[in-house]
């Protein structure tokens, strides 16, 4: 039996476009309340809020999640907007296309901070609120490179391996407290980032953001006793994909 999601409160990072925007719209159609957390472009968040807000309440809290004080204050503000937090979706991330020997310390820190450190500590900040929910779920959007390694993506790959390992650990640590933790590992999603960085690629045979959003919805509607800590999503063309 599918769980009803009406009025559940979702905290979503990376909501300015691509997968995040598709998730926001899909969950809003289920009458879930959405908070778009973080992101420096208020305009992009507002665009997503305008789309998803046709179906359910959507609020935005723009800012830099790599700033610990902003993260702490934003989580508390988010919990107060709709009276709690039921679901955390760590979707924000940055890609890489740099030869290993050319990776600077600054690039290393930026990618590791956004792709792994932010989800790690954001989850810790949100956890007390999730413990008060009867539908507590954490979903981390990882990548096919959580399992594989492609050229020019050394730091990106390391960050996504770390995110997947973190997911697997806490999925088992908090299962008995009725908190479900999942990772989705997609390969080759046709987002705006890909359109800009790889204009040579065609959407044919690539995963669409809406497909990832439907997997998120499946997780939220089906909270059984099984611990499904990850789903690996291949595109039709399984040739190595780099950005």
XYZ file of N, CA and C in Angstrom, residues 24-163:
420
model
N 11.084 18.862 -7.235
C 10.176 19.806 -6.585
C 8.788 19.768 -7.220
N 8.720 19.783 -8.537
C 7.422 19.755 -9.204
C 6.700 18.430 -8.959
N 7.429 17.324 -9.062
C 6.817 16.006 -8.881
C 6.238 15.852 -7.483
N 6.974 16.281 -6.474
C 6.488 16.130 -5.101
C 5.386 17.136 -4.781
N 5.478 18.320 -5.355
C 4.404 19.296 -5.149
C 3.088 18.791 -5.733
N 3.152 18.056 -6.826
C 1.945 17.476 -7.407
C 1.294 16.477 -6.456
N 2.077 15.958 -5.508
C 1.534 15.064 -4.476
C 1.038 15.844 -3.256
N 1.002 17.154 -3.389
C 0.553 18.062 -2.324
C 1.501 18.058 -1.134
N 2.770 17.829 -1.410
C 3.785 17.954 -0.374
C 4.249 19.402 -0.296
N 4.659 19.823 0.875
C 5.150 21.184 1.075
C 6.663 21.195 0.870
N 7.146 22.104 0.033
C 8.534 22.084 -0.401
C 9.270 23.324 0.106
N 10.474 23.103 0.632
C 11.374 24.203 0.955
C 12.649 24.012 0.144
N 12.950 24.981 -0.701
C 14.164 24.959 -1.513
C 15.268 25.626 -0.719
N 16.238 24.846 -0.292
C 17.247 25.319 0.658
C 18.591 25.511 -0.027
N 19.207 26.659 0.215
C 20.528 26.928 -0.324
C 20.476 27.309 -1.786
N 21.648 27.664 -2.320
C 21.708 28.126 -3.704
C 21.797 29.639 -3.724
N 22.750 30.149 -4.465
C 22.999 31.587 -4.465
C 22.126 32.347 -5.450
N 21.475 31.632 -6.369
C 20.635 32.295 -7.363
C 19.181 32.298 -6.906
N 18.779 33.403 -6.304
C 17.387 33.528 -5.879
C 16.447 33.438 -7.076
N 16.907 33.930 -8.239
C 16.057 33.928 -9.433
C 15.721 32.499 -9.866
N 16.717 31.617 -9.889
C 16.466 30.237 -10.289
C 15.569 29.515 -9.292
N 15.803 29.768 -8.010
C 14.932 29.159 -6.996
C 13.506 29.667 -7.141
N 13.370 30.955 -7.437
C 12.037 31.537 -7.608
C 11.330 30.933 -8.822
N 12.097 30.639 -9.882
C 11.501 29.989 -11.052
C 10.950 28.616 -10.682
N 11.739 27.853 -9.939
C 11.271 26.534 -9.499
C 10.055 26.664 -8.592
N 10.105 27.624 -7.684
C 8.973 27.836 -6.782
C 7.719 28.198 -7.565
N 7.882 28.961 -8.637
C 6.738 29.316 -9.454
C 6.118 28.116 -10.146
N 6.972 27.183 -10.594
C 6.480 25.978 -11.264
C 5.815 25.035 -10.262
N 6.549 24.701 -9.198
C 6.014 23.746 -8.219
C 4.894 24.360 -7.389
N 4.952 25.679 -7.213
C 3.953 26.351 -6.382
C 2.555 26.364 -6.972
N 2.401 25.914 -8.212
C 1.067 25.778 -8.786
C 0.280 24.657 -8.101
N 1.003 23.742 -7.427
C 0.367 22.537 -6.899
C 0.380 22.460 -5.373
N 1.323 23.131 -4.727
C 1.452 23.043 -3.268
C 2.303 24.212 -2.783
N 2.305 24.476 -1.491
C 3.134 25.571 -0.971
C 4.623 25.297 -1.168
N 5.344 26.313 -1.629
C 6.792 26.217 -1.825
C 7.438 27.484 -1.270
N 8.477 27.300 -0.463
C 9.232 28.423 0.080
C 10.694 28.289 -0.328
N 11.405 29.410 -0.395
C 12.818 29.367 -0.731
C 13.651 29.993 0.389
N 14.811 29.392 0.659
C 15.781 29.957 1.597
C 17.141 29.947 0.899
N 17.428 30.952 0.087
C 18.699 30.978 -0.636
C 19.863 31.276 0.301
N 21.037 30.834 -0.097
C 22.220 31.109 0.704
C 23.293 30.064 0.475
N 24.405 30.223 1.162
C 25.584 29.377 0.987
C 25.611 28.278 2.039
N 25.292 27.066 1.631
C 25.247 25.952 2.578
C 26.633 25.531 3.058
N 27.690 26.001 2.397
C 29.026 25.689 2.902
C 29.379 26.547 4.114
N 28.555 27.541 4.414
C 28.709 28.378 5.615
C 27.961 27.701 6.759
N 28.665 27.179 7.763
C 28.002 26.429 8.845
C 26.915 27.229 9.565
N 27.133 28.534 9.742
C 26.137 29.337 10.446
C 24.873 29.494 9.606
N 25.042 29.716 8.296
C 23.856 29.776 7.439
C 23.115 28.451 7.480
N 23.840 27.340 7.393
C 23.196 26.030 7.410
C 22.372 25.843 8.677
N 22.961 26.166 9.820
C 22.259 25.984 11.093
C 20.992 26.831 11.148
N 21.135 28.107 10.810
C 19.975 29.008 10.873
C 18.914 28.624 9.851
N 19.346 28.202 8.654
C 18.396 27.853 7.594
C 17.585 26.617 7.961
N 18.227 25.637 8.583
C 17.508 24.417 8.985
C 16.447 24.746 10.021
N 16.793 25.583 10.986
C 15.817 25.965 12.007
C 14.679 26.791 11.403
N 15.029 27.684 10.490
C 13.997 28.479 9.819
C 13.070 27.584 9.006
N 13.661 26.637 8.296
C 12.866 25.729 7.461
C 11.901 24.915 8.307
N 12.374 24.422 9.443
C 11.509 23.617 10.316
C 10.345 24.437 10.867
N 10.571 25.734 11.010
C 9.518 26.586 11.545
C 8.481 27.007 10.521
N 8.837 26.970 9.244
C 7.909 27.455 8.207
C 6.641 26.622 8.153
N 6.796 25.297 8.119
C 5.638 24.404 8.023
C 5.466 23.542 9.267
N 6.220 23.852 10.332
C 6.031 23.137 11.596
C 6.766 21.813 11.698
N 7.831 21.627 10.924
C 8.607 20.391 11.026
C 9.271 20.061 9.707
N 10.010 18.952 9.698
C 10.648 18.461 8.480
C 10.492 16.947 8.432
N 9.984 16.430 7.335
C 9.779 14.992 7.179
C 10.819 14.338 6.270
N 11.287 15.090 5.281
C 12.124 14.499 4.234
C 13.256 15.465 3.896
N 14.460 14.926 3.792
C 15.615 15.698 3.339
C 16.129 15.084 2.045
N 16.271 15.909 1.012
C 16.822 15.446 -0.263
C 18.074 16.256 -0.564
N 19.224 15.602 -0.439
C 20.507 16.235 -0.728
C 20.805 16.073 -2.213
N 20.480 17.096 -2.972
C 20.604 17.024 -4.427
C 21.687 17.950 -4.972
N 22.028 19.009 -4.260
C 22.989 19.983 -4.772
C 24.338 19.327 -5.033
N 24.951 19.699 -6.147
C 26.263 19.151 -6.463
C 26.918 19.927 -7.587
N 28.226 19.751 -7.703
C 28.976 20.369 -8.792
C 29.810 19.291 -9.472
N 30.021 19.457 -10.777
C 30.783 18.497 -11.557
C 32.223 18.981 -11.727
N 32.996 18.215 -12.482
C 34.407 18.528 -12.669
C 34.863 18.027 -14.027
N 35.774 18.756 -14.661
C 36.438 18.288 -15.870
C 37.864 18.832 -15.851
N 38.710 18.198 -15.059
C 40.068 18.669 -14.829
C 41.021 17.488 -14.751
N 42.139 17.590 -15.454
C 43.156 16.557 -15.304
C 43.618 16.484 -13.859
N 43.850 15.271 -13.384
C 44.239 15.061 -11.987
C 45.399 15.961 -11.588
N 46.429 16.067 -12.427
C 47.622 16.829 -12.060
C 47.383 18.331 -12.047
N 46.234 18.753 -12.589
C 45.922 20.184 -12.618
C 44.914 20.594 -11.542
N 44.455 19.651 -10.747
C 43.467 19.978 -9.706
C 44.134 20.807 -8.615
N 43.590 21.978 -8.362
C 44.115 22.839 -7.306
C 43.488 22.474 -5.967
N 44.123 22.930 -4.911
C 43.564 22.707 -3.572
C 42.202 23.384 -3.442
N 42.064 24.541 -4.100
C 40.795 25.267 -4.030
C 39.682 24.491 -4.725
N 39.983 23.908 -5.890
C 38.971 23.118 -6.597
C 38.622 21.865 -5.809
N 39.622 21.225 -5.243
C 39.382 20.041 -4.419
C 38.421 20.369 -3.275
N 38.735 21.445 -2.548
C 37.895 21.813 -1.408
C 36.482 22.169 -1.835
N 36.347 22.899 -2.952
C 35.009 23.321 -3.410
C 34.136 22.113 -3.746
N 34.693 21.165 -4.492
C 33.908 20.006 -4.913
C 33.585 19.103 -3.728
N 34.564 18.839 -2.876
C 34.324 17.977 -1.715
C 33.345 18.631 -0.746
N 33.441 19.947 -0.578
C 32.528 20.648 0.324
C 31.083 20.539 -0.141
N 30.838 20.858 -1.409
C 29.466 20.881 -1.907
C 28.894 19.474 -2.068
N 29.706 18.560 -2.587
C 29.187 17.225 -2.911
C 29.144 16.278 -1.723
N 29.971 16.502 -0.726
C 29.975 15.575 0.410
C 29.841 16.254 1.763
N 30.639 17.271 2.029
C 30.596 17.874 3.367
C 29.223 18.487 3.666
N 28.644 19.185 2.694
C 27.323 19.783 2.924
C 26.264 18.720 3.212
N 26.116 17.657 2.383
C 25.133 16.624 2.729
C 25.389 15.979 4.094
N 26.649 15.753 4.425
C 26.987 15.125 5.712
C 26.492 15.976 6.880
N 26.881 17.246 6.895
C 26.538 18.084 8.041
C 25.109 18.611 7.973
N 24.558 18.759 6.782
C 23.146 19.135 6.683
C 22.274 18.022 7.243
N 22.610 16.793 6.929
C 21.856 15.659 7.478
C 21.910 15.676 9.005
N 23.077 15.965 9.543
C 23.201 16.001 11.006
C 22.358 17.116 11.613
N 22.298 18.267 10.929
C 21.485 19.375 11.431
C 19.994 19.048 11.383
N 19.582 18.345 10.335
C 18.154 18.068 10.138
C 17.692 16.858 10.963
N 18.610 16.003 11.346
C 18.257 14.742 12.012
C 17.327 14.897 13.219
N 17.544 15.847 14.121
C 16.607 15.980 15.253
C 15.168 16.229 14.808
N 14.982 16.964 13.727
C 13.630 17.216 13.218
C 13.054 15.959 12.570
N 13.884 15.210 11.870
C 13.421 13.972 11.252
C 12.981 12.961 12.304
N 13.644 12.943 13.425
C 13.304 11.988 14.481
C 11.915 12.224 15.044
N 11.369 13.415 14.812
C 10.020 13.715 15.281
C 8.965 13.443 14.221
N 9.396 12.963 13.064
C 8.475 12.700 11.960
C 8.133 11.221 11.886
N 6.938 10.920 11.449
C 6.551 9.531 11.225
C 6.858 9.049 9.827
N 7.468 9.920 9.014
C 7.760 9.578 7.619
C 9.184 9.999 7.262
N 10.098 9.912 8.229
C 11.449 10.445 8.049
C 12.203 9.695 6.958
N 12.674 10.464 5.982
C 13.408 9.889 4.847
C 14.510 10.849 4.426
N 15.669 10.277 4.124
C 16.790 11.036 3.582
C 17.141 10.420 2.234
N 17.196 11.238 1.192
C 17.571 10.758 -0.135
C 18.757 11.573 -0.629
N 19.850 10.881 -0.934
C 21.048 11.527 -1.452
C 21.164 11.235 -2.947
N 21.274 12.284 -3.740
C 21.472 12.105 -5.176
C 22.970 11.974 -5.430
N 23.395 10.749 -5.647
C 24.808 10.469 -5.881
C 25.060 10.443 -7.383
N 25.736 9.417 -7.884
C 26.075 9.371 -9.304
C 26.566 7.979 -9.660
N 26.551 7.683 -10.950
C 27.148 6.436 -11.410
C 28.628 6.385 -11.038
N 29.266 7.544 -10.894
C 30.678 7.539 -10.511
C 30.866 7.247 -9.024
N 29.781 7.028 -8.300
C 29.908 6.461 -6.951
C 30.430 5.032 -7.022
N 30.327 4.428 -8.210
C 30.788 3.051 -8.433
C 31.947 2.987 -9.419
N 31.990 3.925 -10.352
C 32.975 3.878 -11.428
C 33.908 5.082 -11.329
N 34.863 5.143 -12.235
C 35.749 6.288 -12.304
C 36.023 6.648 -13.751
N 35.761 7.909 -14.114
C 35.975 8.371 -15.482
C 37.110 9.384 -15.510
N 37.779 9.529 -16.653
C 38.855 10.513 -16.759
C 38.367 11.926 -16.443
N 39.262 12.707 -15.888
C 39.043 14.133 -15.608
C 38.053 14.366 -14.466
N 37.699 13.322 -13.722
C 36.703 13.461 -12.649
C 37.206 12.891 -11.320
N 38.473 13.055 -11.046
C 39.057 12.424 -9.858
C 38.410 12.903 -8.558
N 38.255 14.208 -8.406
C 37.677 14.737 -7.164
C 36.176 14.491 -7.128
N 35.515 14.711 -8.255
C 34.076 14.459 -8.337
C 33.773 13.001 -7.976
N 34.554 12.083 -8.540
C 34.356 10.666 -8.252
C 34.586 10.368 -6.779
N 35.638 10.932 -6.211
C 35.919 10.716 -4.791
C 34.774 11.227 -3.919
N 34.234 12.393 -4.281
C 33.149 12.972 -3.478
C 31.886 12.120 -3.542
N 31.599 11.538 -4.715
C 30.393 10.725 -4.857
C 30.576 9.338 -4.238
N 31.790 8.798 -4.256
C 32.066 7.573 -3.505
C 31.813 7.815 -2.012
N 32.292 8.954 -1.527
C 32.105 9.284 -0.112
C 30.627 9.418 0.234
N 29.871 10.072 -0.647
C 28.438 10.256 -0.392
C 27.711 8.915 -0.336
